[in-house]
Coordinates of N, CA and C in Angstrom, one line a residue:
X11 N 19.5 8.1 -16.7 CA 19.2 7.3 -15.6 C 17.7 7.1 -15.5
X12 N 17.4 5.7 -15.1 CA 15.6 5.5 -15.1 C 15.5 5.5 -13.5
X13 N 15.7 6.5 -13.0 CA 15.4 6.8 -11.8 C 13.7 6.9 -11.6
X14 N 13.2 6.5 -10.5 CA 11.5 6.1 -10.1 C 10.4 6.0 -11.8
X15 N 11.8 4.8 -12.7 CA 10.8 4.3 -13.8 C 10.2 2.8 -13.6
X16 N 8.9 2.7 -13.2 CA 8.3 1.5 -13.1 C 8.1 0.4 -14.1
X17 N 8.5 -0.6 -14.1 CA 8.5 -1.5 -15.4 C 9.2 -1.9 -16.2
X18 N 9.5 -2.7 -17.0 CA 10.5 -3.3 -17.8 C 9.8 -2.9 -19.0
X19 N 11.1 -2.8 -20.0 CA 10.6 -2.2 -21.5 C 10.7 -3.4 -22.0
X20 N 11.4 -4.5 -22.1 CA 11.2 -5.8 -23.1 C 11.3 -5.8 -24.6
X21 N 12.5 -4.7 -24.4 CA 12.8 -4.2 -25.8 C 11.4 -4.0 -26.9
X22 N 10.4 -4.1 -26.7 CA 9.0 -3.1 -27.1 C 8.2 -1.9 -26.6
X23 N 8.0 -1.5 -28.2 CA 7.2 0.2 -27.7 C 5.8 -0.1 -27.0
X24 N 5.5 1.1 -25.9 CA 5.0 1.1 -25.2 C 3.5 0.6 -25.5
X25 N 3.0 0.6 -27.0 CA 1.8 -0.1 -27.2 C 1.7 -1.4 -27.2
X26 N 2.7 -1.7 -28.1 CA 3.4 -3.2 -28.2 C 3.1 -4.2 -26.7
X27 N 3.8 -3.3 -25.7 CA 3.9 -3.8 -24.2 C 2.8 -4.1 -23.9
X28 N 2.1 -2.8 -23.5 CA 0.9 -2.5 -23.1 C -0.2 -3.6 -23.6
X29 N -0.1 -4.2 -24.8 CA -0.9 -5.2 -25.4 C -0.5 -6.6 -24.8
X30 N 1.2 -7.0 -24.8 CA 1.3 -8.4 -24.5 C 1.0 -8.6 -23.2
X31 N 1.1 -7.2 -22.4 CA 0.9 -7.5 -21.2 C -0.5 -7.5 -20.9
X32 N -1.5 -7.4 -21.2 CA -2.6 -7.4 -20.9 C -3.4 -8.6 -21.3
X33 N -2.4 -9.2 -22.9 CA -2.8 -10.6 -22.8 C -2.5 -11.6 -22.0
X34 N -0.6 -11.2 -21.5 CA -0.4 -12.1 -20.6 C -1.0 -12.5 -19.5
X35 N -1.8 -11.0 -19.2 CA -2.5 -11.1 -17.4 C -3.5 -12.0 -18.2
X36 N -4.4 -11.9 -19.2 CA -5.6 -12.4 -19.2 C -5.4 -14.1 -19.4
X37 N -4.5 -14.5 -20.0 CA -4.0 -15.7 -20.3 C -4.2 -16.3 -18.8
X38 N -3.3 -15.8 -17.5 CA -2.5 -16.3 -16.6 C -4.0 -16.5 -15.3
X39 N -4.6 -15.6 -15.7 CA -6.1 -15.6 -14.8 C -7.1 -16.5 -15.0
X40 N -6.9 -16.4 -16.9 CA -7.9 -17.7 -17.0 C -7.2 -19.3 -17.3
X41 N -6.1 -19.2 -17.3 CA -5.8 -20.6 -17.4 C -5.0 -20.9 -15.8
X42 N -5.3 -20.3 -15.0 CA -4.2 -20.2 -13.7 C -2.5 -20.4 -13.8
X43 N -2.5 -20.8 -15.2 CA -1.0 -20.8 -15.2 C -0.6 -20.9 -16.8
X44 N 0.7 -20.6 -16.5 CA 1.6 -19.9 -18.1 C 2.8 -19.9 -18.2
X45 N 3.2 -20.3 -19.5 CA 4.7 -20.7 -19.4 C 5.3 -19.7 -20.0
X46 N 6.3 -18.6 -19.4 CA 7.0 -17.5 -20.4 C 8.2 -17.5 -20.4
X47 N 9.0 -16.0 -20.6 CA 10.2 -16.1 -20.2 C 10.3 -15.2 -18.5
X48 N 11.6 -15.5 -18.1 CA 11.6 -14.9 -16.6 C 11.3 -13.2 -17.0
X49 N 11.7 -13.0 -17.5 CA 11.4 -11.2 -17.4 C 10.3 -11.0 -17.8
X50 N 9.5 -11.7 -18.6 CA 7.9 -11.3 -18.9 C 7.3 -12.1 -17.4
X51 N 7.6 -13.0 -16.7 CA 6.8 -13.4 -16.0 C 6.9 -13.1 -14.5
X52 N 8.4 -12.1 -14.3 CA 8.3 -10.9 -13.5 C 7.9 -9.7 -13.5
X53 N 7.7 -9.2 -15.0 CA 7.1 -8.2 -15.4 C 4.9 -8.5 -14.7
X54 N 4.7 -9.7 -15.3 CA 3.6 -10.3 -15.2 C 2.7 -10.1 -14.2
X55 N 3.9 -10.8 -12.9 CA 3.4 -10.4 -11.5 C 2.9 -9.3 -11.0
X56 N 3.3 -8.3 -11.5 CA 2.8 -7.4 -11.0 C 1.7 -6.8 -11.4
X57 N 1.1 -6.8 -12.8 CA 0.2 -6.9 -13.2 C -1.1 -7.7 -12.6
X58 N -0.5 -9.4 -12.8 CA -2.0 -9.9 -11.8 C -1.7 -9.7 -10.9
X59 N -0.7 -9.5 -9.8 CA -1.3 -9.4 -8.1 C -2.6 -7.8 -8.4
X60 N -1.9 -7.0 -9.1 CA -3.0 -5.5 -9.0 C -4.0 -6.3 -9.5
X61 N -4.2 -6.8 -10.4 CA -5.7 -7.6 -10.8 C -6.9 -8.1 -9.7
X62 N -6.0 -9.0 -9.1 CA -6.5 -9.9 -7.7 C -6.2 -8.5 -6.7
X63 N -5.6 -7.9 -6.5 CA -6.4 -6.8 -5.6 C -7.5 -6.1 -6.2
X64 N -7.0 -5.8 -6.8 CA -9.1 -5.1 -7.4 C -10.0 -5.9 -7.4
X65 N -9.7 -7.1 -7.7 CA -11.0 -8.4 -7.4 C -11.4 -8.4 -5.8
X66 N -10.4 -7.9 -5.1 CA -10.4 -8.1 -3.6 C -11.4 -6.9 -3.2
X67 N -10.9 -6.0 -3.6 CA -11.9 -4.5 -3.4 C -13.1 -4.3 -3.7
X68 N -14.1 -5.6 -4.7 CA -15.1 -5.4 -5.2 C -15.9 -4.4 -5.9
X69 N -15.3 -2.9 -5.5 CA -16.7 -2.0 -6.0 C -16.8 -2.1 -7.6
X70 N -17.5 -1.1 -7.9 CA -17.7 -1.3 -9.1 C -16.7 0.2 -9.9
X71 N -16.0 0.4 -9.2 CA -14.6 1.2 -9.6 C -13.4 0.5 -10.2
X72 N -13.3 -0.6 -9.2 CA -12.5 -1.2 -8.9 C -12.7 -2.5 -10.7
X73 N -14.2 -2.2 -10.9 CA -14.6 -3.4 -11.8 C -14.0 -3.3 -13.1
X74 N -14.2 -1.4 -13.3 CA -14.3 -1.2 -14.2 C -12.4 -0.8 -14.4
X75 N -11.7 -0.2 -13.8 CA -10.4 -0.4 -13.7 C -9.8 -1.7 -14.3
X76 N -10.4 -2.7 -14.0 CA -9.9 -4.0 -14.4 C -10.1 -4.3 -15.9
X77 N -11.4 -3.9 -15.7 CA -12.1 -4.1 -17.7 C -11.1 -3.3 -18.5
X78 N -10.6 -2.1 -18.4 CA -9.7 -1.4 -18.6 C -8.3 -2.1 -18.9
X79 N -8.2 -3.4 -18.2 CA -6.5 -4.0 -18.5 C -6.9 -5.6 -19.1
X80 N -7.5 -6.2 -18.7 CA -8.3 -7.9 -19.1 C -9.4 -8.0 -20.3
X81 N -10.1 -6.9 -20.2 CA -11.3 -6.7 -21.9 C -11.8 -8.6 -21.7
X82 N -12.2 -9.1 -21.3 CA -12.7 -10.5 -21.1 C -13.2 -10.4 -19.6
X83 N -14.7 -10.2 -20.2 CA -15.7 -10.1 -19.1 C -15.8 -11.4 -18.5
X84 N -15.3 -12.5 -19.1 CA -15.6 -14.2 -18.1 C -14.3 -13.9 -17.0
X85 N -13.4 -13.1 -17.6 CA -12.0 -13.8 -16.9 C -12.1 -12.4 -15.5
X86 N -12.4 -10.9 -15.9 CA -12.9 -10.2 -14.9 C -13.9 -10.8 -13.7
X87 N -15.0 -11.4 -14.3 CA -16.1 -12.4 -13.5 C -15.2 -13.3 -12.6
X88 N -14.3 -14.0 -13.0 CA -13.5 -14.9 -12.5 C -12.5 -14.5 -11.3
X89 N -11.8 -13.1 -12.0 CA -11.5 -12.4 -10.5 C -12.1 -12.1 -9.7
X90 N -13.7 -11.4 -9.9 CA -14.2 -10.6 -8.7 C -14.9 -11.7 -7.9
X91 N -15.3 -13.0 -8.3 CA -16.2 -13.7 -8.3 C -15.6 -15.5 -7.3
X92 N -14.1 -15.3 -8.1 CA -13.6 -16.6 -7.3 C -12.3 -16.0 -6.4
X93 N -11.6 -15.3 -7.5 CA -9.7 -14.6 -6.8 C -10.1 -13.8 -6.0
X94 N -10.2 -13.1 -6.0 CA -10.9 -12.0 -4.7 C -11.3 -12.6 -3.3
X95 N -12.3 -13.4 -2.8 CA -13.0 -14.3 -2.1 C -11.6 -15.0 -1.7
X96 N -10.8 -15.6 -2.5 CA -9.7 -16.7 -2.7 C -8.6 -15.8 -1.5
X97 N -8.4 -15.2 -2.1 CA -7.3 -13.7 -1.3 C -7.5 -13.1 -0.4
X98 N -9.2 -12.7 0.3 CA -9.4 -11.8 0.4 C -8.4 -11.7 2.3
X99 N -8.3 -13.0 2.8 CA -7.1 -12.5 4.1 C -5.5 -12.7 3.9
X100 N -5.4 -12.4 2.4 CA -3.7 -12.4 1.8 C -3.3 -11.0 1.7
X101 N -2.6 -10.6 2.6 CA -1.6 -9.1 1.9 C -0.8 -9.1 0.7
X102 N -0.3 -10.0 0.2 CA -0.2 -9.5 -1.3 C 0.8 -11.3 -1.5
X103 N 1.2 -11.2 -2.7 CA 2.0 -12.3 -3.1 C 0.7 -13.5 -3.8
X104 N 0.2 -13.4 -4.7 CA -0.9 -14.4 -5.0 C -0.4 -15.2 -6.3
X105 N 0.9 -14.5 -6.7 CA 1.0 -15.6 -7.7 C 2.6 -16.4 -7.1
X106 N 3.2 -17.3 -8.1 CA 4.2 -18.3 -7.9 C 5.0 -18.3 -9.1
X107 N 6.3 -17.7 -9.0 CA 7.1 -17.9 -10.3 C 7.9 -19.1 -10.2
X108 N 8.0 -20.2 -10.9 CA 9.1 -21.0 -10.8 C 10.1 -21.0 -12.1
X109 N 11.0 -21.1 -11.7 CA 12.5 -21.3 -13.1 C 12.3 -22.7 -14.0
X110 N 11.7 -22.3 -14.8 CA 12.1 -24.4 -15.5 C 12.9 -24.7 -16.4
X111 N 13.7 -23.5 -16.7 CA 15.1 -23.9 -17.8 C 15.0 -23.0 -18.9
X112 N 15.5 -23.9 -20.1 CA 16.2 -22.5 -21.2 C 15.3 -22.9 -22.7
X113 N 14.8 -22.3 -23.2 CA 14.3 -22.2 -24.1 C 14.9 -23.1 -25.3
X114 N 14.2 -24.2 -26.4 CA 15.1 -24.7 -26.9 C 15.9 -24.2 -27.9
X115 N 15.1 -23.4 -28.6 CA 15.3 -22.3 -29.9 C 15.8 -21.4 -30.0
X116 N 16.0 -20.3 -28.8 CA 16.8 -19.3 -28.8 C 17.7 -19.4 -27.5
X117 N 17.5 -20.2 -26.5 CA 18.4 -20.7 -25.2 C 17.8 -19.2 -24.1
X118 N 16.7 -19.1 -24.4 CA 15.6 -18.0 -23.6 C 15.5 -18.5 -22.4
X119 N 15.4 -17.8 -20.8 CA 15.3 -18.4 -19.6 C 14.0 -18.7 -19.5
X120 N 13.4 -20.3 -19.5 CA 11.7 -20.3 -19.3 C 11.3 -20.0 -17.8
X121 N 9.9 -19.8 -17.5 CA 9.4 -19.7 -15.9 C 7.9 -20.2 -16.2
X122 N 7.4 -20.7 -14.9 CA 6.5 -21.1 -15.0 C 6.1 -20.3 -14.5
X123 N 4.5 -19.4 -14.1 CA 4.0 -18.8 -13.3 C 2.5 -19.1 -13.5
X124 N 2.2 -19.1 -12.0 CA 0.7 -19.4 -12.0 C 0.4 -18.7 -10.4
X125 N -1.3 -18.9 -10.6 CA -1.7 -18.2 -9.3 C -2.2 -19.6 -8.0
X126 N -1.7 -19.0 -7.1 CA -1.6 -19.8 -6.1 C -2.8 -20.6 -5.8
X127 N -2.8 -21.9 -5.7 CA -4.5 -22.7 -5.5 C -4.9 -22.3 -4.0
X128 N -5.8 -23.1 -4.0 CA -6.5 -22.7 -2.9 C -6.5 -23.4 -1.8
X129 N -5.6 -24.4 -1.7 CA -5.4 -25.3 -1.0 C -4.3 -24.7 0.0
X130 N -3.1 -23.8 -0.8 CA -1.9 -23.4 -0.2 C -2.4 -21.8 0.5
X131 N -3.5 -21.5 -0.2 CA -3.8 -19.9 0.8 C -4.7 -20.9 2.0
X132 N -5.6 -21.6 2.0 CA -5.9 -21.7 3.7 C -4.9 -22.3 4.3
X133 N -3.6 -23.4 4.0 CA -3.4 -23.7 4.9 C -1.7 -22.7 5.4
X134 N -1.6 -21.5 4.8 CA -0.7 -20.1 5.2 C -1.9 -19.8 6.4
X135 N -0.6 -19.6 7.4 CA -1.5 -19.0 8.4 C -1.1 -17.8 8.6
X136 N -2.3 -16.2 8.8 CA -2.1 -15.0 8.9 C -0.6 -14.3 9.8
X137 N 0.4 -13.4 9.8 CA 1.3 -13.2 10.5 C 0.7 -12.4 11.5
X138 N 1.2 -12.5 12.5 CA 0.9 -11.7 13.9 C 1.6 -10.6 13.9
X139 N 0.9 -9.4 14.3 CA 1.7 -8.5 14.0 C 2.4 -8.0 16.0
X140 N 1.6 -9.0 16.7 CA 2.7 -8.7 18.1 C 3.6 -9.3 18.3
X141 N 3.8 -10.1 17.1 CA 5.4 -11.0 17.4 C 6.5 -9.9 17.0
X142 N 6.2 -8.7 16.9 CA 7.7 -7.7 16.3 C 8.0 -7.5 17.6
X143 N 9.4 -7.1 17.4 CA 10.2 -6.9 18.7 C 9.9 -4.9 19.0
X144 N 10.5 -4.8 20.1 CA 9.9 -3.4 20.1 C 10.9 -2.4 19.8
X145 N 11.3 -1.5 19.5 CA 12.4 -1.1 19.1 C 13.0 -0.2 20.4
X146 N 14.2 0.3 20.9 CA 14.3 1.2 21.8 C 14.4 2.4 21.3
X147 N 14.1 3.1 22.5 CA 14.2 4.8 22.2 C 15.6 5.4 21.8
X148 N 15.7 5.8 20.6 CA 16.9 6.3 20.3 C 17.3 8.2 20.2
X149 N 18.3 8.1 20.5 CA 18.7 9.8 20.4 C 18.6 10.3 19.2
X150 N 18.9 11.9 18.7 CA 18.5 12.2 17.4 C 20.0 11.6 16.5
X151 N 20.9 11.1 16.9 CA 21.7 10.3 16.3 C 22.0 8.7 16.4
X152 N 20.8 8.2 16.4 CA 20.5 6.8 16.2 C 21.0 6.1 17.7
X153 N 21.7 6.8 18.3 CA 22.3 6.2 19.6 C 21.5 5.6 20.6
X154 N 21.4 4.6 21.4 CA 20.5 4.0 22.3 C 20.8 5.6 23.7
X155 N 19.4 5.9 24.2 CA 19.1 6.7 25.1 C 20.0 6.0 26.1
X156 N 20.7 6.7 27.2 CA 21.1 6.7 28.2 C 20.3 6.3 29.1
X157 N 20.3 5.8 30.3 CA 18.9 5.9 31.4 C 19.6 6.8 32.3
X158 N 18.7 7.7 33.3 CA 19.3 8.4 34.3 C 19.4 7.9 35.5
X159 N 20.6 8.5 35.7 CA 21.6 7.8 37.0 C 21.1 8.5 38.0
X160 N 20.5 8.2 39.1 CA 19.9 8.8 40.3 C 21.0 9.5 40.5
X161 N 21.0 10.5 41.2 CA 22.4 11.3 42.0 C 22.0 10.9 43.2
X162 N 23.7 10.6 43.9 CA 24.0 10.3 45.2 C 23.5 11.4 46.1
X163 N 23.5 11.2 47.4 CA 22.9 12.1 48.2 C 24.0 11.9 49.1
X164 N 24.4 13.3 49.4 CA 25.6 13.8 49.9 C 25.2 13.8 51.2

């Protein structure tokens, strides 16, 4: 059982991976968009949102973490410098996968994925966090509390 195993294997060994995926992030950062298949470009996601958060965190921990997965000092410059700035009042979700059909040669599922312009993060507007409803007080068995019944007076 792959009980708390993070990541898709993509039928490749872990160096194999570890490489396509770090070209894929670097591909998808500097060209803002890339055509794969759906399991690499859900695998993907996750990769550049972590990217664009560390562009968001700026330090120089954060820099060098990155250089660590992208090795392309224009395309790191590019996150800390424009995607970061770009994001910086986004909680997470910065890229866009869409379905575009089946591969012609092997009938592979294609996706498009790219990172979101900049036109569609200003005009998202921040969520409020006082619009949640409030929850009631419950018993130690989920039960809604009772309220107490005044006693009659004899």
């Amino acid at each position: 059982m792959r009980h708390l195993k993070k990541g898709r294997k993509l039928n490749r060994s872990p160096s194999h991976r570890s490489a396509m995926m770090r070209n894929l992030v670097t591909s998808l950062l500097r060209h803002d968009r890339i055509e794969t298949t759906d399991p690499k470009a859900k695998e993907l996601r996750r990769w550049s949102d972590w990217m664009i958060s560390l562009g968001k965190e700026g330090g120089l921990h954060a820099r060098r973490q990155a250089l660590a997965v992208i090795r392309d000092k224009a395309v790191v410059r590019k996150v800390f410098n424009i995607l970061g700035p770009r994001f910086k009042d986004r909680p997470g979700g910065y890229t866009r996968t869409v379905k575009i059909g089946l591969r012609r040669g092997d009938n592979a599922p294609l996706s498009l994925i790219e990172v979101i312009p900049e036109q569609e993060v200003l005009k998202a507007e921040p969520t409020s966090t006082a619009s949640k409803r409030k929850r009631r007080p419950t018993t130690r068995k989920g039960r809604p509390k009772k309220e107490a019944e005044p006693e009659a007076a004899a």
